[in-house]
């Protein structure tokens, strides 16, 4: 009985610590890199979101049913950039800035240092819904050898086509309009524009 109680206490403490660490995540790491929180691992179809009130990851619901993407799996790791906010008063969606990290599959809850290399500009269901495109700062997590938009455009044009085509088709219930692309400078400007002033 005592052993079970100790195990339960350990699990609760570990769970609280990881939740506290996630909520305390800042925009920049101690190394000066931007950071992101992964919600949806590459290669999966469940629309997982982080619930800031409950402090946990769960599959989002639509009409009372779990949202499972009825299309190709996510082509990259999807998440959000902490300490950012897309204000609905300015046409935003009321969430943190979205990000897709081009890398091997990561896990929900992973905190990843990244380098922004582009931005895809979209309007989704009438709201501005830009997505930062990035690579991991850690070399061993990278799957492509592009460190800026020009290299991505020149060496991986198919990746741009896949991302644009995927966002145009993954959710047929929303009217998604692709407005175009921006480079790493545009991506950084958008991150800084939506950065919360603490």
PDB file of C-alpha atoms in Angstrom:
ATOM      1  CA  UNK A   1       0.000   0.000   0.000  1.00  0.00           C
ATOM      2  CA  UNK A   2       2.761   2.424   0.963  1.00  0.00           C
ATOM      3  CA  UNK A   3       4.680   1.601  -2.224  1.00  0.00           C
ATOM      4  CA  UNK A   4       1.587   2.341  -4.351  1.00  0.00           C
ATOM      5  CA  UNK A   5       1.092   5.638  -2.520  1.00  0.00           C
ATOM      6  CA  UNK A   6       4.712   6.658  -3.146  1.00  0.00           C
ATOM      7  CA  UNK A   7       4.402   5.820  -6.842  1.00  0.00           C
ATOM      8  CA  UNK A   8       1.193   7.864  -7.077  1.00  0.00           C
ATOM      9  CA  UNK A   9       2.858  10.850  -5.359  1.00  0.00           C
ATOM     10  CA  UNK A  10       5.835  10.582  -7.740  1.00  0.00           C
ATOM     11  CA  UNK A  11       3.527  10.568 -10.792  1.00  0.00           C
ATOM     12  CA  UNK A  12       1.573  13.575  -9.504  1.00  0.00           C
ATOM     13  CA  UNK A  13       4.731  15.563  -8.742  1.00  0.00           C
ATOM     14  CA  UNK A  14       6.237  14.725 -12.152  1.00  0.00           C
ATOM     15  CA  UNK A  15       2.981  15.679 -13.874  1.00  0.00           C
ATOM     16  CA  UNK A  16       2.757  19.023 -12.031  1.00  0.00           C
ATOM     17  CA  UNK A  17       6.389  19.776 -12.764  1.00  0.00           C
ATOM     18  CA  UNK A  18       6.017  19.146 -16.497  1.00  0.00           C
ATOM     19  CA  UNK A  19       2.846  21.238 -16.601  1.00  0.00           C
ATOM     20  CA  UNK A  20       4.520  24.049 -14.684  1.00  0.00           C
ATOM     21  CA  UNK A  21       7.551  23.942 -16.987  1.00  0.00           C
ATOM     22  CA  UNK A  22       5.316  24.118 -20.065  1.00  0.00           C
ATOM     23  CA  UNK A  23       3.366  27.094 -18.778  1.00  0.00           C
ATOM     24  CA  UNK A  24       6.600  28.856 -17.825  1.00  0.00           C
ATOM     25  CA  UNK A  25       8.081  28.404 -21.310  1.00  0.00           C
ATOM     26  CA  UNK A  26       9.334  31.713 -22.622  1.00  0.00           C
ATOM     27  CA  UNK A  27       9.600  32.865 -26.207  1.00  0.00           C
ATOM     28  CA  UNK A  28      13.399  32.560 -26.134  1.00  0.00           C
ATOM     29  CA  UNK A  29      15.570  29.781 -24.751  1.00  0.00           C
ATOM     30  CA  UNK A  30      18.627  30.426 -22.590  1.00  0.00           C
ATOM     31  CA  UNK A  31      20.624  30.016 -25.840  1.00  0.00           C
ATOM     32  CA  UNK A  32      18.713  32.901 -27.435  1.00  0.00           C
ATOM     33  CA  UNK A  33      16.746  30.680 -29.852  1.00  0.00           C
ATOM     34  CA  UNK A  34      12.999  30.899 -30.307  1.00  0.00           C
ATOM     35  CA  UNK A  35      11.052  28.030 -28.725  1.00  0.00           C
ATOM     36  CA  UNK A  36       7.909  26.141 -29.711  1.00  0.00           C
ATOM     37  CA  UNK A  37       5.634  23.662 -27.985  1.00  0.00           C
ATOM     38  CA  UNK A  38       4.671  20.656 -30.120  1.00  0.00           C
ATOM     39  CA  UNK A  39       1.003  19.723 -30.106  1.00  0.00           C
ATOM     40  CA  UNK A  40       0.691  17.399 -33.119  1.00  0.00           C
ATOM     41  CA  UNK A  41       3.527  15.050 -34.111  1.00  0.00           C
ATOM     42  CA  UNK A  42       4.360  14.771 -37.818  1.00  0.00           C
ATOM     43  CA  UNK A  43       2.734  11.748 -39.423  1.00  0.00           C
ATOM     44  CA  UNK A  44      -0.393  11.739 -37.229  1.00  0.00           C
ATOM     45  CA  UNK A  45      -4.005  12.743 -37.939  1.00  0.00           C
ATOM     46  CA  UNK A  46      -5.519  13.673 -34.561  1.00  0.00           C
ATOM     47  CA  UNK A  47      -6.015  17.435 -34.122  1.00  0.00           C
ATOM     48  CA  UNK A  48      -4.351  17.676 -30.715  1.00  0.00           C
ATOM     49  CA  UNK A  49      -4.404  21.008 -28.878  1.00  0.00           C
ATOM     50  CA  UNK A  50      -2.995  22.254 -25.603  1.00  0.00           C
ATOM     51  CA  UNK A  51      -5.703  23.359 -23.184  1.00  0.00           C
ATOM     52  CA  UNK A  52      -4.178  26.202 -21.181  1.00  0.00           C
ATOM     53  CA  UNK A  53      -6.900  26.030 -18.535  1.00  0.00           C
ATOM     54  CA  UNK A  54      -6.704  22.279 -17.931  1.00  0.00           C
ATOM     55  CA  UNK A  55      -2.953  22.236 -18.681  1.00  0.00           C
ATOM     56  CA  UNK A  56      -3.086  19.136 -20.820  1.00  0.00           C
ATOM     57  CA  UNK A  57      -3.055  17.949 -24.405  1.00  0.00           C
ATOM     58  CA  UNK A  58      -6.211  16.462 -25.875  1.00  0.00           C
ATOM     59  CA  UNK A  59      -7.860  15.928 -29.235  1.00  0.00           C
ATOM     60  CA  UNK A  60     -10.012  18.931 -30.075  1.00  0.00           C
ATOM     61  CA  UNK A  61     -13.717  18.463 -30.652  1.00  0.00           C
ATOM     62  CA  UNK A  62     -15.998  19.574 -33.461  1.00  0.00           C
ATOM     63  CA  UNK A  63     -19.746  18.987 -33.133  1.00  0.00           C
ATOM     64  CA  UNK A  64     -19.047  16.804 -30.097  1.00  0.00           C
ATOM     65  CA  UNK A  65     -16.676  14.473 -31.957  1.00  0.00           C
ATOM     66  CA  UNK A  66     -12.890  14.228 -31.834  1.00  0.00           C
ATOM     67  CA  UNK A  67     -11.263  15.945 -34.792  1.00  0.00           C
ATOM     68  CA  UNK A  68      -9.378  13.397 -36.826  1.00  0.00           C
ATOM     69  CA  UNK A  69      -8.035  14.883 -40.057  1.00  0.00           C
ATOM     70  CA  UNK A  70      -9.697  13.085 -42.975  1.00  0.00           C
ATOM     71  CA  UNK A  71      -6.794  13.724 -45.298  1.00  0.00           C
ATOM     72  CA  UNK A  72      -3.076  13.017 -45.361  1.00  0.00           C
ATOM     73  CA  UNK A  73      -1.315  13.056 -41.992  1.00  0.00           C
ATOM     74  CA  UNK A  74       0.393  16.222 -40.761  1.00  0.00           C
ATOM     75  CA  UNK A  75       3.493  16.679 -42.976  1.00  0.00           C
ATOM     76  CA  UNK A  76       5.481  18.366 -40.183  1.00  0.00           C
ATOM     77  CA  UNK A  77       5.348  18.801 -36.410  1.00  0.00           C
ATOM     78  CA  UNK A  78       2.626  21.301 -35.566  1.00  0.00           C
ATOM     79  CA  UNK A  79       2.490  23.460 -32.474  1.00  0.00           C
ATOM     80  CA  UNK A  80       2.520  26.969 -31.099  1.00  0.00           C
ATOM     81  CA  UNK A  81       5.031  29.627 -30.126  1.00  0.00           C
ATOM     82  CA  UNK A  82       4.613  30.464 -26.433  1.00  0.00           C
ATOM     83  CA  UNK A  83       4.399  34.081 -25.289  1.00  0.00           C
ATOM     84  CA  UNK A  84       2.677  35.124 -28.539  1.00  0.00           C
ATOM     85  CA  UNK A  85      -0.967  36.049 -29.110  1.00  0.00           C
ATOM     86  CA  UNK A  86      -2.937  36.649 -32.311  1.00  0.00           C
ATOM     87  CA  UNK A  87      -5.455  39.231 -31.130  1.00  0.00           C
ATOM     88  CA  UNK A  88      -8.990  38.865 -32.592  1.00  0.00           C
ATOM     89  CA  UNK A  89      -9.366  42.648 -32.336  1.00  0.00           C
ATOM     90  CA  UNK A  90      -6.714  42.834 -35.072  1.00  0.00           C
ATOM     91  CA  UNK A  91      -8.109  40.009 -37.234  1.00  0.00           C
ATOM     92  CA  UNK A  92      -6.316  37.173 -35.405  1.00  0.00           C
ATOM     93  CA  UNK A  93      -7.699  33.854 -34.211  1.00  0.00           C
ATOM     94  CA  UNK A  94      -7.216  34.411 -30.468  1.00  0.00           C
ATOM     95  CA  UNK A  95      -4.464  31.814 -30.129  1.00  0.00           C
ATOM     96  CA  UNK A  96      -0.701  31.733 -29.917  1.00  0.00           C
ATOM     97  CA  UNK A  97       1.131  31.871 -33.251  1.00  0.00           C
ATOM     98  CA  UNK A  98       1.127  28.507 -35.042  1.00  0.00           C
ATOM     99  CA  UNK A  99       4.273  26.784 -36.254  1.00  0.00           C
ATOM    100  CA  UNK A 100       5.253  23.813 -38.379  1.00  0.00           C
ATOM    101  CA  UNK A 101       8.706  22.409 -37.663  1.00  0.00           C
ATOM    102  CA  UNK A 102      10.252  20.454 -40.519  1.00  0.00           C
ATOM    103  CA  UNK A 103      11.963  17.558 -38.761  1.00  0.00           C
ATOM    104  CA  UNK A 104      11.659  13.963 -37.668  1.00  0.00           C
ATOM    105  CA  UNK A 105       8.569  13.176 -35.613  1.00  0.00           C
ATOM    106  CA  UNK A 106       8.504  14.890 -32.213  1.00  0.00           C
ATOM    107  CA  UNK A 107       6.130  14.237 -29.300  1.00  0.00           C
ATOM    108  CA  UNK A 108       3.195  16.252 -27.988  1.00  0.00           C
ATOM    109  CA  UNK A 109       4.567  18.453 -25.217  1.00  0.00           C
ATOM    110  CA  UNK A 110       8.124  18.610 -26.563  1.00  0.00           C
ATOM    111  CA  UNK A 111       9.668  22.066 -26.256  1.00  0.00           C
ATOM    112  CA  UNK A 112      11.878  22.653 -29.287  1.00  0.00           C
ATOM    113  CA  UNK A 113      14.321  25.438 -30.059  1.00  0.00           C
ATOM    114  CA  UNK A 114      13.834  26.494 -33.676  1.00  0.00           C
ATOM    115  CA  UNK A 115      15.059  28.727 -36.477  1.00  0.00           C
ATOM    116  CA  UNK A 116      12.291  30.406 -38.511  1.00  0.00           C
ATOM    117  CA  UNK A 117      12.856  30.024 -42.265  1.00  0.00           C
ATOM    118  CA  UNK A 118       9.525  31.188 -43.671  1.00  0.00           C
ATOM    119  CA  UNK A 119       5.869  31.973 -43.149  1.00  0.00           C
ATOM    120  CA  UNK A 120       2.761  30.839 -44.989  1.00  0.00           C
ATOM    121  CA  UNK A 121       0.100  33.544 -44.935  1.00  0.00           C
ATOM    122  CA  UNK A 122      -3.457  32.242 -44.729  1.00  0.00           C
ATOM    123  CA  UNK A 123      -6.977  33.284 -43.885  1.00  0.00           C
ATOM    124  CA  UNK A 124      -8.919  30.441 -42.254  1.00  0.00           C
ATOM    125  CA  UNK A 125     -12.665  30.763 -41.612  1.00  0.00           C
ATOM    126  CA  UNK A 126     -12.347  34.527 -42.058  1.00  0.00           C
ATOM    127  CA  UNK A 127      -9.515  34.910 -39.528  1.00  0.00           C
ATOM    128  CA  UNK A 128      -5.840  35.618 -40.116  1.00  0.00           C
ATOM    129  CA  UNK A 129      -4.050  32.336 -39.430  1.00  0.00           C
ATOM    130  CA  UNK A 130      -0.384  32.614 -40.388  1.00  0.00           C
ATOM    131  CA  UNK A 131       1.930  29.633 -39.885  1.00  0.00           C
ATOM    132  CA  UNK A 132       5.627  29.954 -39.144  1.00  0.00           C
ATOM    133  CA  UNK A 133       7.745  27.386 -41.008  1.00  0.00           C
ATOM    134  CA  UNK A 134      10.895  26.421 -39.132  1.00  0.00           C
ATOM    135  CA  UNK A 135      13.716  23.960 -38.676  1.00  0.00           C
ATOM    136  CA  UNK A 136      15.045  22.715 -35.327  1.00  0.00           C
ATOM    137  CA  UNK A 137      18.043  24.578 -33.937  1.00  0.00           C
ATOM    138  CA  UNK A 138      19.578  21.179 -33.095  1.00  0.00           C
ATOM    139  CA  UNK A 139      21.261  19.745 -36.189  1.00  0.00           C
ATOM    140  CA  UNK A 140      20.494  16.121 -35.304  1.00  0.00           C
ATOM    141  CA  UNK A 141      16.726  16.790 -35.496  1.00  0.00           C
ATOM    142  CA  UNK A 142      16.824  18.302 -38.988  1.00  0.00           C
ATOM    143  CA  UNK A 143      15.565  16.437 -42.028  1.00  0.00           C
ATOM    144  CA  UNK A 144      16.297  19.130 -44.617  1.00  0.00           C
ATOM    145  CA  UNK A 145      19.388  21.232 -45.228  1.00  0.00           C
ATOM    146  CA  UNK A 146      17.741  24.635 -45.647  1.00  0.00           C
ATOM    147  CA  UNK A 147      18.461  27.415 -43.172  1.00  0.00           C
ATOM    148  CA  UNK A 148      16.475  30.194 -44.846  1.00  0.00           C
ATOM    149  CA  UNK A 149      13.580  30.678 -47.233  1.00  0.00           C
ATOM    150  CA  UNK A 150      15.756  31.040 -50.328  1.00  0.00           C
ATOM    151  CA  UNK A 151      17.396  27.659 -49.694  1.00  0.00           C
ATOM    152  CA  UNK A 152      13.991  26.088 -49.002  1.00  0.00           C
ATOM    153  CA  UNK A 153      12.579  27.588 -52.215  1.00  0.00           C
ATOM    154  CA  UNK A 154      15.542  26.580 -54.380  1.00  0.00           C
ATOM    155  CA  UNK A 155      16.358  23.149 -52.942  1.00  0.00           C
ATOM    156  CA  UNK A 156      12.965  21.922 -51.684  1.00  0.00           C
ATOM    157  CA  UNK A 157      10.241  23.452 -53.879  1.00  0.00           C
ATOM    158  CA  UNK A 158       8.220  20.270 -53.404  1.00  0.00           C
ATOM    159  CA  UNK A 159       8.108  20.913 -49.649  1.00  0.00           C
ATOM    160  CA  UNK A 160       6.537  24.322 -50.247  1.00  0.00           C
ATOM    161  CA  UNK A 161       3.993  22.751 -52.607  1.00  0.00           C
ATOM    162  CA  UNK A 162       3.164  20.002 -50.099  1.00  0.00           C
ATOM    163  CA  UNK A 163       2.626  22.468 -47.235  1.00  0.00           C
ATOM    164  CA  UNK A 164       0.477  24.799 -49.330  1.00  0.00           C
ATOM    165  CA  UNK A 165      -1.549  21.939 -50.792  1.00  0.00           C
ATOM    166  CA  UNK A 166      -1.977  20.301 -47.382  1.00  0.00           C
ATOM    167  CA  UNK A 167      -3.275  23.473 -45.727  1.00  0.00           C
ATOM    168  CA  UNK A 168      -5.635  24.054 -48.662  1.00  0.00           C
ATOM    169  CA  UNK A 169      -7.200  20.595 -48.325  1.00  0.00           C
ATOM    170  CA  UNK A 170      -6.884  19.202 -44.799  1.00  0.00           C
ATOM    171  CA  UNK A 171     -10.090  20.775 -43.443  1.00  0.00           C
ATOM    172  CA  UNK A 172     -12.837  21.013 -46.029  1.00  0.00           C
ATOM    173  CA  UNK A 173     -15.289  22.461 -43.480  1.00  0.00           C
ATOM    174  CA  UNK A 174     -13.258  25.680 -43.251  1.00  0.00           C
ATOM    175  CA  UNK A 175     -12.705  28.057 -46.125  1.00  0.00           C
ATOM    176  CA  UNK A 176      -8.904  28.393 -46.193  1.00  0.00           C
ATOM    177  CA  UNK A 177      -7.335  30.956 -48.505  1.00  0.00           C
ATOM    178  CA  UNK A 178      -3.563  30.896 -49.065  1.00  0.00           C
ATOM    179  CA  UNK A 179      -2.349  34.477 -49.474  1.00  0.00           C
ATOM    180  CA  UNK A 180       1.283  33.661 -50.162  1.00  0.00           C
ATOM    181  CA  UNK A 181       4.680  33.125 -48.564  1.00  0.00           C
ATOM    182  CA  UNK A 182       7.190  35.235 -46.712  1.00  0.00           C
ATOM    183  CA  UNK A 183      10.839  34.668 -45.908  1.00  0.00           C
ATOM    184  CA  UNK A 184      12.626  34.300 -42.570  1.00  0.00           C
ATOM    185  CA  UNK A 185      12.638  38.086 -42.053  1.00  0.00           C
ATOM    186  CA  UNK A 186       8.842  38.159 -42.453  1.00  0.00           C
ATOM    187  CA  UNK A 187       8.549  35.209 -40.055  1.00  0.00           C
ATOM    188  CA  UNK A 188      10.623  36.948 -37.375  1.00  0.00           C
ATOM    189  CA  UNK A 189       8.613  40.168 -37.831  1.00  0.00           C
ATOM    190  CA  UNK A 190       5.388  38.222 -37.281  1.00  0.00           C
ATOM    191  CA  UNK A 191       6.737  36.497 -34.157  1.00  0.00           C
ATOM    192  CA  UNK A 192       7.862  39.823 -32.723  1.00  0.00           C
ATOM    193  CA  UNK A 193       4.593  41.556 -33.724  1.00  0.00           C
ATOM    194  CA  UNK A 194       2.576  38.980 -31.769  1.00  0.00           C
ATOM    195  CA  UNK A 195       5.013  38.745 -28.876  1.00  0.00           C
ATOM    196  CA  UNK A 196       3.284  39.342 -25.553  1.00  0.00           C
ATOM    197  CA  UNK A 197       4.565  42.412 -23.776  1.00  0.00           C
ATOM    198  CA  UNK A 198       5.305  41.154 -20.264  1.00  0.00           C
TER     199      UNK A 198
END
